[in-house]
mmCIF file of C-alpha atoms in Angstrom:
data_model
loop_
_atom_site.group_PDB
_atom_site.id
_atom_site.type_symbol
_atom_site.label_atom_id
_atom_site.label_comp_id
_atom_site.label_asym_id
_atom_site.label_seq_id
_atom_site.Cartn_x
_atom_site.Cartn_y
_atom_site.Cartn_z
ATOM 1 C CA MET A 1 -3.544 16.720 2.200
ATOM 2 C CA LYS A 2 -5.034 19.561 0.136
ATOM 3 C CA ASN A 3 -2.061 19.391 -2.234
ATOM 4 C CA PHE A 4 -2.599 15.658 -2.713
ATOM 5 C CA LYS A 5 -6.251 16.278 -3.541
ATOM 6 C CA LYS A 6 -5.298 18.855 -6.180
ATOM 7 C CA ILE A 7 -2.770 16.446 -7.720
ATOM 8 C CA PHE A 8 -5.354 13.644 -7.693
ATOM 9 C CA ILE A 9 -7.992 15.786 -9.473
ATOM 10 C CA PHE A 10 -5.476 17.199 -11.961
ATOM 11 C CA VAL A 11 -4.142 13.776 -12.964
ATOM 12 C CA LEU A 12 -7.636 12.349 -13.291
ATOM 13 C CA ALA A 13 -8.861 15.236 -15.439
ATOM 14 C CA SER A 14 -5.748 15.208 -17.614
ATOM 15 C CA VAL A 15 -5.802 11.490 -18.297
ATOM 16 C CA PHE A 16 -9.467 11.103 -19.111
ATOM 17 C CA GLY A 17 -9.550 14.341 -21.090
ATOM 18 C CA LEU A 18 -7.024 12.959 -23.580
ATOM 19 C CA ASN A 19 -8.096 11.867 -27.038
ATOM 20 C CA VAL A 20 -5.327 9.539 -28.125
ATOM 21 C CA SER A 21 -4.876 6.613 -30.462
ATOM 22 C CA ALA A 22 -4.391 3.198 -28.916
ATOM 23 C CA GLN A 23 -3.420 -0.289 -29.909
ATOM 24 C CA SER A 24 -6.581 -1.958 -28.621
ATOM 25 C CA GLU A 25 -9.931 -1.775 -30.370
ATOM 26 C CA SER A 26 -13.333 -1.838 -28.719
ATOM 27 C CA GLY A 27 -14.570 -5.280 -27.733
ATOM 28 C CA ASN A 28 -11.193 -6.703 -26.703
ATOM 29 C CA ILE A 29 -10.783 -8.298 -23.265
ATOM 30 C CA GLU A 30 -7.485 -8.322 -21.382
ATOM 31 C CA PHE A 31 -6.582 -10.335 -18.281
ATOM 32 C CA THR A 32 -3.684 -9.333 -16.025
ATOM 33 C CA LEU A 33 -2.077 -11.059 -13.061
ATOM 34 C CA ASP A 34 0.074 -8.677 -10.969
ATOM 35 C CA ALA A 35 2.380 -9.402 -8.040
ATOM 36 C CA ASN A 36 4.565 -7.437 -5.654
ATOM 37 C CA ALA A 37 6.706 -8.387 -2.639
ATOM 38 C CA TYR A 38 8.522 -6.032 -0.279
ATOM 39 C CA ASN A 39 10.758 -6.065 2.773
ATOM 40 C CA THR A 40 11.343 -2.657 4.376
ATOM 41 C CA LYS A 41 12.979 -1.288 7.493
ATOM 42 C CA THR A 42 12.498 2.250 8.829
ATOM 43 C CA SER A 43 13.794 3.834 12.017
ATOM 44 C CA ASP A 44 13.517 7.175 13.748
ATOM 45 C CA GLY A 45 15.148 8.498 16.881
ATOM 46 C CA PHE A 46 16.067 11.673 18.681
ATOM 47 C CA GLY A 47 17.646 12.027 22.080
ATOM 48 C CA TYR A 48 16.348 9.281 24.342
ATOM 49 C CA GLU A 49 13.543 8.061 22.069
ATOM 50 C CA PHE A 50 13.828 5.442 19.324
ATOM 51 C CA SER A 51 11.367 3.735 16.949
ATOM 52 C CA LEU A 52 11.884 0.862 14.519
ATOM 53 C CA SER A 53 9.484 -0.736 12.034
ATOM 54 C CA LYS A 54 10.144 -3.846 9.924
ATOM 55 C CA ARG A 55 7.575 -4.787 7.291
ATOM 56 C CA LYS A 56 7.298 -7.782 4.954
ATOM 57 C CA GLY A 57 4.407 -8.221 2.579
ATOM 58 C CA VAL A 58 2.964 -9.614 -0.646
ATOM 59 C CA ASN A 59 0.458 -7.966 -2.957
ATOM 60 C CA LEU A 60 -1.476 -9.989 -5.573
ATOM 61 C CA SER A 61 -4.036 -8.722 -8.067
ATOM 62 C CA PHE A 62 -6.150 -10.274 -10.832
ATOM 63 C CA THR A 63 -7.747 -7.904 -13.352
ATOM 64 C CA SER A 64 -10.050 -8.168 -16.357
ATOM 65 C CA ASP A 65 -10.433 -5.107 -18.605
ATOM 66 C CA PHE A 66 -12.899 -4.616 -21.476
ATOM 67 C CA ASP A 67 -12.148 -2.074 -24.233
ATOM 68 C CA VAL A 68 -15.294 0.046 -24.518
ATOM 69 C CA SER A 69 -13.729 2.209 -27.255
ATOM 70 C CA PRO A 70 -10.271 2.609 -28.828
ATOM 71 C CA GLY A 71 -8.013 3.799 -26.015
ATOM 72 C CA THR A 72 -10.587 3.473 -23.198
ATOM 73 C CA TYR A 73 -11.245 0.436 -21.009
ATOM 74 C CA PHE A 74 -13.498 -0.549 -18.133
ATOM 75 C CA GLY A 75 -12.734 -3.423 -15.793
ATOM 76 C CA LEU A 76 -12.911 -5.355 -12.554
ATOM 77 C CA SER A 77 -10.056 -6.232 -10.228
ATOM 78 C CA LEU A 78 -9.567 -8.332 -7.105
ATOM 79 C CA ARG A 79 -6.577 -7.537 -4.894
ATOM 80 C CA TYR A 80 -5.116 -9.462 -1.945
ATOM 81 C CA LEU A 81 -2.565 -8.038 0.502
ATOM 82 C CA HIS A 82 -0.765 -9.771 3.365
ATOM 83 C CA GLU A 83 1.719 -8.001 5.632
ATOM 84 C CA ASN A 84 3.770 -8.853 8.730
ATOM 85 C CA GLU A 85 5.057 -5.920 10.773
ATOM 86 C CA ASN A 86 7.339 -5.729 13.800
ATOM 87 C CA ARG A 87 7.268 -2.411 15.693
ATOM 88 C CA ILE A 88 9.609 -1.390 18.499
ATOM 89 C CA HIS A 89 9.456 1.837 20.475
ATOM 90 C CA LYS A 90 11.900 2.736 23.287
ATOM 91 C CA PHE A 91 11.871 5.772 25.547
ATOM 92 C CA TRP A 92 14.108 7.033 28.360
ATOM 93 C CA VAL A 93 13.301 9.810 30.813
ATOM 94 C CA ASP A 94 15.379 10.467 33.958
ATOM 95 C CA SER A 95 15.817 7.034 35.598
ATOM 96 C CA PHE A 96 12.853 5.417 33.855
ATOM 97 C CA TYR A 97 13.000 3.252 30.740
ATOM 98 C CA GLN A 98 10.060 1.882 28.758
ATOM 99 C CA ALA A 99 9.787 -0.303 25.668
ATOM 100 C CA THR A 100 6.888 -1.488 23.525
ATOM 101 C CA GLU A 101 7.077 -4.232 20.903
ATOM 102 C CA SER A 102 4.235 -5.262 18.602
ATOM 103 C CA ASN A 103 4.053 -8.100 16.074
ATOM 104 C CA LEU A 104 1.124 -7.618 13.715
ATOM 105 C CA LYS A 105 -0.334 -9.476 10.734
ATOM 106 C CA THR A 106 -2.736 -7.826 8.307
ATOM 107 C CA ALA A 107 -4.716 -9.516 5.518
ATOM 108 C CA SER A 108 -6.898 -7.516 3.110
ATOM 109 C CA VAL A 109 -9.179 -8.326 0.169
ATOM 110 C CA ILE A 110 -10.222 -5.447 -2.106
ATOM 111 C CA PRO A 111 -12.543 -5.694 -5.157
ATOM 112 C CA TYR A 112 -12.261 -2.729 -7.569
ATOM 113 C CA LEU A 113 -14.084 -1.067 -10.435
ATOM 114 C CA ARG A 114 -11.626 0.369 -12.979
ATOM 115 C CA LEU A 115 -11.694 2.959 -15.770
ATOM 116 C CA GLY A 116 -8.604 3.731 -17.800
ATOM 117 C CA LYS A 117 -6.867 5.167 -20.878
ATOM 118 C CA ARG A 118 -4.146 3.684 -23.102
ATOM 119 C CA ILE A 119 -1.511 5.727 -24.939
ATOM 120 C CA ASN A 120 0.770 4.199 -27.576
ATOM 121 C CA LEU A 121 4.423 5.055 -26.914
ATOM 122 C CA THR A 122 5.723 2.660 -29.588
ATOM 123 C CA GLU A 123 4.155 -0.108 -31.629
ATOM 124 C CA LYS A 124 4.496 -2.561 -28.729
ATOM 125 C CA LEU A 125 4.807 -0.286 -25.686
ATOM 126 C CA GLN A 126 1.803 1.366 -24.023
ATOM 127 C CA LEU A 127 1.272 3.698 -21.127
ATOM 128 C CA LYS A 128 -1.934 2.972 -19.225
ATOM 129 C CA THR A 129 -3.435 5.199 -16.560
ATOM 130 C CA THR A 130 -6.206 3.683 -14.449
ATOM 131 C CA PHE A 131 -8.664 5.209 -11.995
ATOM 132 C CA SER A 132 -9.923 2.596 -9.513
ATOM 133 C CA VAL A 133 -12.639 2.601 -6.856
ATOM 134 C CA GLY A 134 -12.549 -0.216 -4.310
ATOM 135 C CA TYR A 135 -14.091 -1.338 -1.034
ATOM 136 C CA GLY A 136 -11.749 -3.406 1.125
ATOM 137 C CA PHE A 137 -12.098 -5.915 3.948
ATOM 138 C CA SER A 138 -9.176 -6.234 6.397
ATOM 139 C CA LYS A 139 -8.299 -8.351 9.411
ATOM 140 C CA LEU A 140 -5.539 -7.394 11.842
ATOM 141 C CA ASN A 141 -4.187 -9.704 14.554
ATOM 142 C CA GLY A 142 -1.044 -10.092 16.610
ATOM 143 C CA SER A 143 0.450 -9.346 20.003
ATOM 144 C CA SER A 144 1.870 -6.385 21.908
ATOM 145 C CA GLU A 145 4.169 -6.206 24.958
ATOM 146 C CA TYR A 146 5.008 -3.234 27.170
ATOM 147 C CA VAL A 147 7.800 -3.085 29.773
ATOM 148 C CA GLY A 148 8.567 -0.284 32.202
ATOM 149 C CA ILE A 149 11.841 -0.349 34.203
ATOM 150 C CA GLU A 150 13.220 1.875 36.985
ATOM 151 C CA THR A 151 17.025 1.884 36.770
ATOM 152 C CA GLY A 152 17.578 3.401 40.223
ATOM 153 C CA LYS A 153 19.936 6.088 38.915
ATOM 154 C CA PRO A 154 19.209 9.204 36.877
ATOM 155 C CA ASP A 155 22.403 8.742 34.813
ATOM 156 C CA TYR A 156 20.815 5.881 32.775
ATOM 157 C CA THR A 157 23.174 3.226 34.169
ATOM 158 C CA LEU A 158 21.967 0.087 35.898
ATOM 159 C CA GLY A 159 24.289 0.302 38.892
ATOM 160 C CA GLY A 160 21.587 1.567 41.222
ATOM 161 C CA GLY A 161 19.484 -1.562 40.842
ATOM 162 C CA ILE A 162 16.737 -2.570 38.409
ATOM 163 C CA HIS A 163 13.049 -2.586 39.321
ATOM 164 C CA LEU A 164 10.371 -3.859 36.967
ATOM 165 C CA THR A 165 7.567 -1.344 37.490
ATOM 166 C CA GLN A 166 5.087 -2.499 34.852
ATOM 167 C CA TYR A 167 4.598 -5.300 32.318
ATOM 168 C CA ILE A 168 1.608 -5.562 29.970
ATOM 169 C CA SER A 169 0.999 -8.256 27.364
ATOM 170 C CA ASP A 170 -1.978 -8.002 25.051
ATOM 171 C CA GLU A 171 -3.440 -9.832 22.063
ATOM 172 C CA VAL A 172 -4.627 -7.708 19.145
ATOM 173 C CA GLU A 173 -7.498 -8.648 16.844
ATOM 174 C CA GLU A 174 -9.476 -6.222 14.725
ATOM 175 C CA LYS A 175 -11.628 -6.241 11.596
ATOM 176 C CA PHE A 176 -12.349 -3.137 9.549
ATOM 177 C CA ASN A 177 -13.582 -2.100 6.097
ATOM 178 C CA PHE A 178 -12.319 0.785 4.012
ATOM 179 C CA ILE A 179 -12.864 2.769 0.801
ATOM 180 C CA ASN A 180 -9.941 3.007 -1.603
ATOM 181 C CA LEU A 181 -9.452 5.389 -4.562
ATOM 182 C CA SER A 182 -6.365 5.394 -6.767
ATOM 183 C CA VAL A 183 -4.817 6.674 -9.988
ATOM 184 C CA GLN A 184 -2.024 4.388 -11.178
ATOM 185 C CA PRO A 185 0.240 4.553 -14.262
ATOM 186 C CA THR A 186 1.353 1.284 -15.862
ATOM 187 C CA LEU A 187 3.799 0.468 -18.656
ATOM 188 C CA SER A 188 2.836 -2.535 -20.803
ATOM 189 C CA TYR A 189 4.979 -4.245 -23.432
ATOM 190 C CA TYR A 190 3.315 -6.717 -25.835
ATOM 191 C CA PHE A 191 5.341 -9.488 -27.475
ATOM 192 C CA ASN A 192 2.479 -10.254 -29.884
ATOM 193 C CA SER A 193 -1.267 -9.737 -30.159
ATOM 194 C CA CYS A 194 -1.965 -11.910 -27.088
ATOM 195 C CA PHE A 195 0.853 -11.796 -24.518
ATOM 196 C CA GLY A 196 2.638 -8.992 -22.729
ATOM 197 C CA LEU A 197 4.297 -7.841 -19.518
ATOM 198 C CA SER A 198 3.313 -4.864 -17.391
ATOM 199 C CA LEU A 199 4.944 -2.766 -14.691
ATOM 200 C CA GLY A 200 2.763 -0.754 -12.309
ATOM 201 C CA LEU A 201 4.623 2.358 -11.156
ATOM 202 C CA GLY A 202 2.876 3.296 -7.916
ATOM 203 C CA GLY A 203 0.677 6.393 -8.135
ATOM 204 C CA ILE A 204 -1.761 8.379 -6.017
ATOM 205 C CA GLU A 205 -3.972 6.596 -3.499
ATOM 206 C CA TYR A 206 -6.587 7.595 -0.938
ATOM 207 C CA MET A 207 -7.970 5.326 1.794
ATOM 208 C CA LYS A 208 -10.726 5.991 4.330
ATOM 209 C CA VAL A 209 -11.770 3.548 7.040
ATOM 210 C CA ALA A 210 -15.532 2.952 7.048
ATOM 211 C CA ASP A 211 -17.483 4.424 9.993
ATOM 212 C CA SER A 212 -14.397 6.365 11.077
ATOM 213 C CA ASP A 213 -12.650 9.683 10.503
ATOM 214 C CA ASP A 214 -9.350 7.882 9.809
ATOM 215 C CA SER A 215 -8.079 8.536 6.275
ATOM 216 C CA GLN A 216 -4.763 8.587 4.427
ATOM 217 C CA TRP A 217 -3.307 9.969 1.183
ATOM 218 C CA LEU A 218 -0.322 8.285 -0.435
ATOM 219 C CA PHE A 219 1.727 9.518 -3.383
ATOM 220 C CA SER A 220 4.734 7.412 -4.293
ATOM 221 C CA VAL A 221 6.642 5.999 -7.255
ATOM 222 C CA SER A 222 9.007 4.042 -5.001
ATOM 223 C CA PRO A 223 9.879 0.516 -6.257
ATOM 224 C CA GLN A 224 8.269 -0.761 -3.058
ATOM 225 C CA TYR A 225 4.889 -0.093 -4.700
ATOM 226 C CA TRP A 226 5.685 -1.403 -8.201
ATOM 227 C CA MET A 227 3.652 -4.334 -9.509
ATOM 228 C CA LEU A 228 4.996 -6.786 -12.115
ATOM 229 C CA GLY A 229 2.285 -8.362 -14.242
ATOM 230 C CA LEU A 230 1.545 -10.849 -17.010
ATOM 231 C CA ASN A 231 -1.012 -9.763 -19.630
ATOM 232 C CA TYR A 232 -3.195 -11.896 -21.897
ATOM 233 C CA LYS A 233 -5.606 -10.557 -24.539
ATOM 234 C CA LEU A 234 -8.598 -12.303 -26.089
#
């Protein structure tokens, strides 16, 4: 985590320490609608233990940025995330087998304050780097099931008889708030003085749950985190 913090500080200092020319002049306003959808599957297993996670989600964001000076902008953003996740965990030890399956839905709304820099790569292509501070509101709900089975034989076959030793079914519902900090690079291509397309390329992100010690650093440029956007300038 210390390395992520150093990267975060370095990128932030580098970007906002630049004095570069930019296409936009002060006083311009730009609106952007971004979207992202993903469908991932990850698994992990060793010996007699196995885990599987399937995630599907959508990520929508509406942003308004105001050019406070050539190359520098300040803005507001509202982000909505919705994710469905299926988790399975299986474990064997001697003649005992257990399995847990959870189906969870998460919905989050996050308003942000933004500060960023623009760098001209070509006449129509820009690289934007944005530092955002947000406070999010999330709701998690779903269900979880646990099954424990005694096979009757220590060789993991079922020939010795099957005995259901434990079954637990539970409903999950939780609300929590969190602080979110991020540095995100974006490529923007403008067809004319008003319209353009943008591609968010992931970045560095930090999240901390309010009133809790739970926190997480994320650094990724995986396409899973890319955001495709439509830009409009006034």
